[in-house]
Structure formats: structure tokens, C-alpha cells
Coordinates of C-alpha atoms and ligand atoms in Angstrom, one line a residue:
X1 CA 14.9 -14.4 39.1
X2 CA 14.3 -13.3 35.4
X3 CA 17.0 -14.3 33.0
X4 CA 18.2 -11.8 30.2
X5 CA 20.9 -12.7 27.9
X6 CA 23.9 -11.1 27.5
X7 CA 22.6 -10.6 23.4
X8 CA 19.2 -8.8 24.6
X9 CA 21.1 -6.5 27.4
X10 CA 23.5 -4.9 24.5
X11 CA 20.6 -5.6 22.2
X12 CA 18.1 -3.1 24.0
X13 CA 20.9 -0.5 25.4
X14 CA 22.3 0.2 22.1
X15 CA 22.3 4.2 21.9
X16 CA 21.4 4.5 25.5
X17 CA 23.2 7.6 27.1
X18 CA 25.1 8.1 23.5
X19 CA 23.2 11.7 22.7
X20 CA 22.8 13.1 26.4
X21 CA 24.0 12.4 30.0
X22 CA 22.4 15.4 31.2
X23 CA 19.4 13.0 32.9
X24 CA 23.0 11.8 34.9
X25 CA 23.9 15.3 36.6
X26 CA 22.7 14.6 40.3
X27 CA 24.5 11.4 40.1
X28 CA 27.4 14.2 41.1
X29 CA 29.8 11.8 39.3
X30 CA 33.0 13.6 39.3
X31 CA 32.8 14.1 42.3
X32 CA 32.8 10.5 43.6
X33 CA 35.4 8.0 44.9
X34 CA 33.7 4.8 44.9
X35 CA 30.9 3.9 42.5
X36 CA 28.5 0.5 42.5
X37 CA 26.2 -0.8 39.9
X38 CA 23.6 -3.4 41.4
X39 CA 21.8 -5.5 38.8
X40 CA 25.1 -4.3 36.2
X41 CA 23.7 -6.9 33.3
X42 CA 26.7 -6.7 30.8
X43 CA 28.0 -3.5 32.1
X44 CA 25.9 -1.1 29.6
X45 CA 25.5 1.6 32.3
X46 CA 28.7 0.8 34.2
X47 CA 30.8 1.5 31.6
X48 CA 28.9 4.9 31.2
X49 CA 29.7 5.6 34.9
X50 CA 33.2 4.7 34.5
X51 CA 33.5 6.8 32.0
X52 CA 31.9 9.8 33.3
X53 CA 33.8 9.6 37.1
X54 CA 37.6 9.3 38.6
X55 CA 36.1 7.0 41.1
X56 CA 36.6 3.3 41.2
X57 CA 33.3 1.9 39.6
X58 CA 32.2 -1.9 40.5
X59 CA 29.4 -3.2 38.9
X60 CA 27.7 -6.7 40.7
X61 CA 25.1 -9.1 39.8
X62 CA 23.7 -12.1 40.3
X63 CA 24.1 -13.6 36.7
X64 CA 27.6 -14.8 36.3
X65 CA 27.3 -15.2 33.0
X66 CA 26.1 -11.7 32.4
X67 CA 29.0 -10.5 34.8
X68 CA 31.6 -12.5 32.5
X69 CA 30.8 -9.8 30.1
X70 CA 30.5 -7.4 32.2
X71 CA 34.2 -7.7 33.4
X72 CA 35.4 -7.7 30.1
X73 CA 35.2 -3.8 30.9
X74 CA 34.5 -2.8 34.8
X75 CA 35.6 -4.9 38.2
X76 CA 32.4 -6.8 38.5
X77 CA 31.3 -9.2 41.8
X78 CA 28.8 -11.9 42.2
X79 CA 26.3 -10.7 44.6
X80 CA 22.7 -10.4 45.6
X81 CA 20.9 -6.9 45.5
X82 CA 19.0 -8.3 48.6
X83 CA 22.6 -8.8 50.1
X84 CA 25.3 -7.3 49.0
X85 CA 28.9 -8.3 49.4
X86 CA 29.9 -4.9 51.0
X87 CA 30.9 -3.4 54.0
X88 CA 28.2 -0.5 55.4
X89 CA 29.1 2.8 53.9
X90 CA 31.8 1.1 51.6
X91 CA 30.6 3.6 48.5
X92 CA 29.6 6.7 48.0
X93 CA 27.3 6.1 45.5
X94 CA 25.0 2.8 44.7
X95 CA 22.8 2.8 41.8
X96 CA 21.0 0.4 39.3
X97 CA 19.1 0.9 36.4
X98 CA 16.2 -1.7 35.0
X99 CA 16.3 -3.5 38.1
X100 CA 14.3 -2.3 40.6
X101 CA 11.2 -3.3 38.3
X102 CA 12.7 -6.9 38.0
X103 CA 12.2 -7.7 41.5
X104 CA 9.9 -8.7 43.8
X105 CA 10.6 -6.4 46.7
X106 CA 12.3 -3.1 45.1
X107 CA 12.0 -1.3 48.8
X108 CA 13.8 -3.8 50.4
X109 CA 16.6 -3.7 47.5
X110 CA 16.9 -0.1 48.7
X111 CA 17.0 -0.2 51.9
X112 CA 20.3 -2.8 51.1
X113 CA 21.8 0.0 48.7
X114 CA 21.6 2.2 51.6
X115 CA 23.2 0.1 53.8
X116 CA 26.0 0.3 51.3
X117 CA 26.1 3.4 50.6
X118 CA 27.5 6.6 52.7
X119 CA 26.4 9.2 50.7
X120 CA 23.9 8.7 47.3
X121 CA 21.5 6.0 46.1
X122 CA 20.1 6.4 42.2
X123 CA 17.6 4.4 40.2
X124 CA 17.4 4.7 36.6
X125 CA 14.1 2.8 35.9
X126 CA 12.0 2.6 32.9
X127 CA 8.2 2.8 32.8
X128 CA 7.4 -0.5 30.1
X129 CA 3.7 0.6 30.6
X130 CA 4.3 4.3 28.7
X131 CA 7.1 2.9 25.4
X132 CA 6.0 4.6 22.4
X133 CA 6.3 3.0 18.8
X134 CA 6.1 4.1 15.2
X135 CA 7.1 2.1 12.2
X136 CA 5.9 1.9 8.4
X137 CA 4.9 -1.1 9.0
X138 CA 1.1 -0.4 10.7
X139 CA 0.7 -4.3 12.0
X140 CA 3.9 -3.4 13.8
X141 CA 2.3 -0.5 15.9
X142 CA -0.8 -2.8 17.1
X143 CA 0.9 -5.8 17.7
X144 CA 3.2 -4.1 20.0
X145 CA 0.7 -2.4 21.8
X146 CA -0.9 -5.9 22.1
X147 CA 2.2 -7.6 23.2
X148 CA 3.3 -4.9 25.6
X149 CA -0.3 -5.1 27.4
X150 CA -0.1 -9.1 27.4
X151 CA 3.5 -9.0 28.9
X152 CA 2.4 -6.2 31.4
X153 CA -0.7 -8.4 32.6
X154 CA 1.3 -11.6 32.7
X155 CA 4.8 -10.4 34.2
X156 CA 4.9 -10.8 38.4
X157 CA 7.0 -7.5 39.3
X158 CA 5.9 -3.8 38.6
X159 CA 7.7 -3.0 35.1
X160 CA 6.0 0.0 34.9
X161 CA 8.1 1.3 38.2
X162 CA 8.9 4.8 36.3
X163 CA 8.1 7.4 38.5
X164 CA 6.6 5.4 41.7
X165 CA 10.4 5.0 42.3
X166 CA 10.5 8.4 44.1
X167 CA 7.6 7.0 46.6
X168 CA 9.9 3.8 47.6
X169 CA 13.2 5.8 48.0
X170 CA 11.1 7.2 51.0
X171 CA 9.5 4.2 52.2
X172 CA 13.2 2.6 52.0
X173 CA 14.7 5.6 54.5
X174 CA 16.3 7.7 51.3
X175 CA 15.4 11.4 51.0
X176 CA 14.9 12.7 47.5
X177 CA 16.9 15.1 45.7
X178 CA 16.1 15.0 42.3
X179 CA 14.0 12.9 39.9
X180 CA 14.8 13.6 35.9
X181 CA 13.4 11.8 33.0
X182 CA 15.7 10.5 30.0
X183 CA 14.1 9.6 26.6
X184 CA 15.6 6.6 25.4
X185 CA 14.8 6.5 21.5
X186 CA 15.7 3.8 19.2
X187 CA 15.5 4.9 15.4
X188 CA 15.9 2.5 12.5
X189 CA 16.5 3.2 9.1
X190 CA 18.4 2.9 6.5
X191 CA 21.3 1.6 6.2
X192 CA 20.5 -1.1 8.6
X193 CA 23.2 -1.5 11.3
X194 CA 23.7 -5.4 12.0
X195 CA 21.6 -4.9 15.3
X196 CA 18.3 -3.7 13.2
X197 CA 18.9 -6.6 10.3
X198 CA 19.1 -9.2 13.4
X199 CA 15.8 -7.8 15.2
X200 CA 14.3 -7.9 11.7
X201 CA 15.0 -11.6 11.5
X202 CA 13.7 -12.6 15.0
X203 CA 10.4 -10.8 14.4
X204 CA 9.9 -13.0 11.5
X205 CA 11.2 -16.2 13.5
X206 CA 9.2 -15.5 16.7
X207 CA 12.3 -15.7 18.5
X208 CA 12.0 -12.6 19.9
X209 CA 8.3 -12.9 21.3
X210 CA 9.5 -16.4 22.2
X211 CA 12.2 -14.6 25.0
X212 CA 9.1 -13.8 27.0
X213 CA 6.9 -16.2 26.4
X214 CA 6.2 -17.7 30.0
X215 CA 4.8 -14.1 30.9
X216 CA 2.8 -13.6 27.5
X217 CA 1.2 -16.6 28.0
X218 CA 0.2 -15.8 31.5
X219 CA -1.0 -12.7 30.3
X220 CA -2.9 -13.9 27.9
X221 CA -5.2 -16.4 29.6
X222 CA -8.6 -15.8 29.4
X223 CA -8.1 -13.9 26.5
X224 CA -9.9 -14.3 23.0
X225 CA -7.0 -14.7 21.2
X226 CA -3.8 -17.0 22.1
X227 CA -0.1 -16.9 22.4
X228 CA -0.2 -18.6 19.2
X229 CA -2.5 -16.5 17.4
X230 CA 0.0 -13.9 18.5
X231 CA 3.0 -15.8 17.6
X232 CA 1.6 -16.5 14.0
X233 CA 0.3 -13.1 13.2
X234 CA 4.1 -11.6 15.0
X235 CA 6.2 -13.7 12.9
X236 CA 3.7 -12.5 9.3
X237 CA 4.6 -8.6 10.5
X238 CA 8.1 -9.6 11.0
X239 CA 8.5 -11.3 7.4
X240 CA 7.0 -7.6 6.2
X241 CA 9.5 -5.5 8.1
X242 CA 12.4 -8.1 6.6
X243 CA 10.5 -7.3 2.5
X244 CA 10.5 -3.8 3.4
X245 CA 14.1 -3.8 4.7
X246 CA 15.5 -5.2 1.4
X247 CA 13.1 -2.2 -0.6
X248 CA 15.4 0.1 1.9
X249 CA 11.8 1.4 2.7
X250 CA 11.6 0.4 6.6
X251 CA 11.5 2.9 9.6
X252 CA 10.8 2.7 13.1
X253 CA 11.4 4.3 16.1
X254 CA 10.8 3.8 19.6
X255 CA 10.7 5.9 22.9
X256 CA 10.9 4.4 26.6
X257 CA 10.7 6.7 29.4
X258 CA 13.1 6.2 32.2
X259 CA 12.9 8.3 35.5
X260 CA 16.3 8.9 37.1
X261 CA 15.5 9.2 40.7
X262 CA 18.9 10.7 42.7
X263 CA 18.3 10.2 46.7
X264 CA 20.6 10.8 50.1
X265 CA 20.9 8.6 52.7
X266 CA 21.7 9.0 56.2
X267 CA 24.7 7.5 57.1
X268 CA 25.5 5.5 60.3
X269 CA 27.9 7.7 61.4
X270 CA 25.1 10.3 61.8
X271 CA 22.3 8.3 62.7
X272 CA 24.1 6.9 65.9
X273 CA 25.3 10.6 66.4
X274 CA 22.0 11.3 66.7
X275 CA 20.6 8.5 69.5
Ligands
LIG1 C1 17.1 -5.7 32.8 S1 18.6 -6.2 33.4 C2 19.4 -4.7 33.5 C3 20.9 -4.8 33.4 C4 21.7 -3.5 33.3 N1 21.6 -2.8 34.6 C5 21.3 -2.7 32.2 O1 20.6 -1.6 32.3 O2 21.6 -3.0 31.0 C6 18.3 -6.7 35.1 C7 19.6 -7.2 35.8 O3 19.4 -7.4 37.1 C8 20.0 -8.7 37.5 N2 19.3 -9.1 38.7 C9 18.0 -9.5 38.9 N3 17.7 -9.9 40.1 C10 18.9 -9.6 40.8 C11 19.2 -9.8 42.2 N4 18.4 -10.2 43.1 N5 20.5 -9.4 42.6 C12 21.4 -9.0 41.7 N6 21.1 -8.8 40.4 C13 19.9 -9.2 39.9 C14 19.8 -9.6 36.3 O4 20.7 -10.6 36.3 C15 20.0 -8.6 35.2 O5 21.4 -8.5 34.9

């Protein structure tokens, strides 16, 4: 299973669902009674849920240490998305967002959340393959671009999911209501929050390259140039975006697409109406 720390997870949601919730609608929050998040990380999109709904919202992971953070805010359970810790029909909605593409069998992850689930299955997923960057800084633009196609080569599940997620919903039994897209953009510029000043600094340190190094590696084999090359020319734009921070002249911003897929299942009760 991939790793994320519980730094990169607040890291990379900052913002998310702060200007528009309207991608959220089918979730038909208010009107639920029991909500889980599969794959909940730190909680980013539980506490949104929470917010959003009456219901009792549980969030569950594998990571406990992700899921101490987590239940700093929501009721959060150790658990399996292969095999979750719940009764059949024990909520009315199950949902995940920026898991399905970490997996190696999303399908069977949803055929699970509709086990669980009486009612409504959602997937927020992102498509990695389609992220869009600007900055002053022109190396920054390239490099991305190069990193991003290394990382997308190298990586063993599909993080490029986006919309293919409304073809597994019906391989995994779930019929499709509604599919929306939300635009998650990331703007910095001056004055630096504390978040943009530390992504500054591990650009120019390589730790932030060095987070997925394993799969950048991997994807770059065969290649002309090397993770090093990479690393050294990474860390030379990062030490540019750091000179141009303290001129206050930096600015960047970044797009990623994710698809919010809303589906129904069929509930037991039904299906053994039916035989
Ligand atoms: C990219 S993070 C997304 C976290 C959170 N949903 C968010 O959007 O911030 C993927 C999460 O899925 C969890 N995860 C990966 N494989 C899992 C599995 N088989 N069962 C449960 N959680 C899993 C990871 O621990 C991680 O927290």
C-alpha cells in the first residue's frame, strides 16, 4: 500500500471544496443518516461531509497514523477498503475520494462499498494524467510536466482514474446517477501563506521529488536522463522560486480535475425480493 503523510494529505487538500461544494449535490447529503469515508487520509473530505450533513459521518482507513489525525475531528476506524469493518447496508452513503486510483483493484473496492452501503456509493477521483501548471518560473512548467509523465509511467495503479470511474461503478454492480467534475485550483502568490514558503523550500531540497521517488525512478528507466539529473535540475528551479519569493515576484497556479461520480446500489433487501 502507498504511504502518504499526514503533512502531504493537508499539504495537497488545502483549499479543496473551500470556493464550491456544488460538484457535492448528488451526494444528497442532508438528506443522509449514516455517512462513511473509505481511504479518509487525515479527514480532509470527512470533515467537509460532516459539515455539510445531520448524519453520523465515520471516516476509516488503513493508516493508523493518518487516522490519529483524522480523529482529532470525525469517528474514524481502522479498516480495509477490501474489507470493511461493517455490517451489509450499515450506511446510506459510502464514498472515498483519491483512493480508488491508489489501489490495485478499484472494482473490487466497489463492489465492498456496496456491500456496505444501502443506498449511495460516490468517488471523488482525480485524473494526475490532465493537472495543469502555470508559474513565473518557466523551468517550473517543464519540469512538472516531466515529473508528472515519469511518475505516471513508473507508479503501478491507474492515477489517471478521472472519468473511467463511471465504467467500474458498472462493472462493480452500481448504477450511475450522476458524474460532475470539480476544479481543484491551487493559487500562490503573494503574501506567501506558511504552506507556499514550505513547498518553496522542499523544491529547493528535493524533498519533495524525493516523496515519490521509488516510482520516478521506475519511470524513468530507460530514459536519457536520470532520477538524478532530475533531482539536480528540480532542486536549481526550486532555489529560483525561493529568490523569486523573497523579490515577492513568484506566482503559480495549478488545476487538477477530479470527477465526482454519484452511483445507486441495489440493496439486499431488494435483490432477494427479487429471486
Ligand atoms: C491519496 S490518500 C487520500 C486521503 C483522503 N481521502 C483525502 O482525499 O485527503 C489515499 C488514502 O487511502 C488509504 N488507503 C490506501 N489503501 C487502502 C486500503 N486498502 N484500505 C483503506 N485505506 C487505504 C491511504 O492510507 C490514504 O490515506
Amino acid at each position: 500500500m502507498r504511504r502518504f503523510s499526514a503533512e502531504y494529505l493537508e499539504r495537497t487538500r488545502e483549499g479543496m471544496w473551500a470556493d464550491s461544494r456544488e460538484a457535492l449535490a448528488d451526494l444528497d447529503l442532508s438528506d443522509r443518516t449514516r455517512i462513511l469515508d473509505v481511504g479518509c487520509g487525515t479527514g480532509e473530505l470527512t470533515r467537509v461531509l460532516a459539515e455539510e450533513s445531520t448524519a453520523e459521518v465515520v471516516g476509516c482507513d488503513a493508516d493508523r497514523e493518518l487516522l490519529a489525525v483524522a480523529s482529532a475531528h470525525v469517528p474514524a476506524v481502522a479498516g480495509d477498503a477490501f474489507r470493511l469493518p461493517f455490517a451489509t447496508d450499515s450506511f446510506d452513503l459510502v464514498v472515498c475520494q483519491a483512493l480508488l486510483i491508489n489501489l490495485p483493484d478499484p472494482a473490487a473496492a466497489l463492489e465492498e462499498f456496496a456491500r456496505v452501503s444501502s443506498a449511495l456509493v460516490a468517488a471523488v477521483e482525480p485524473n494526475n494524467a490532465a493537472v495543469d501548471v502555470d508559474s513565473t518560473v518557466s523551468a517550473e512548467v517543464d519540469l512538472e510536466t516531466r515529473v508528472r509523465e515519469a511518475y505516471l509511467r513508473g507508479v503501478e495503479t491507474d492515477v489517471a482514474l478521472g472519468d473511467r470511474v463511471e465504467s467500474l461503478f458498472e462493472e462493480s454492480g452500481i448504477e450511475v446517477i450522476s458524474t460532475h467534475r470539480y476544479d481543484h485550483e491551487k493559487r500562490t502568490e503573494p503574501p506567501y501563506s506558511e504552506a507556499a514558503l514550505t513547498d518553496a523550500a522542499r523544491k529547493a531540497s528535493g524533498a519533495g521529488l524525493a516523496d515519490h521517488e521509488m516510482e520516478l525512478r521506475r519511470g524513468m528507466e530507460g530514459q536519457e536522463s536520470t532520477y538524478d539529473d532530475l533531482r539536480r535540475e528540480w532542486r536549481e528551479m526550486g532555489r529560483t522560486v525561493v529568490d523569486e519569493m523573497q523579490a515577492g515576484d513568484y506566482e503559480r497556479v495549478e488545476h487538477v480535475p477530479f470527477d465526482v461520480t454519484v452511483g445507486r446500489v441495489e440493496t439486499s433487501a431488494a435483490s432477494s425480493n427479487d429471486s
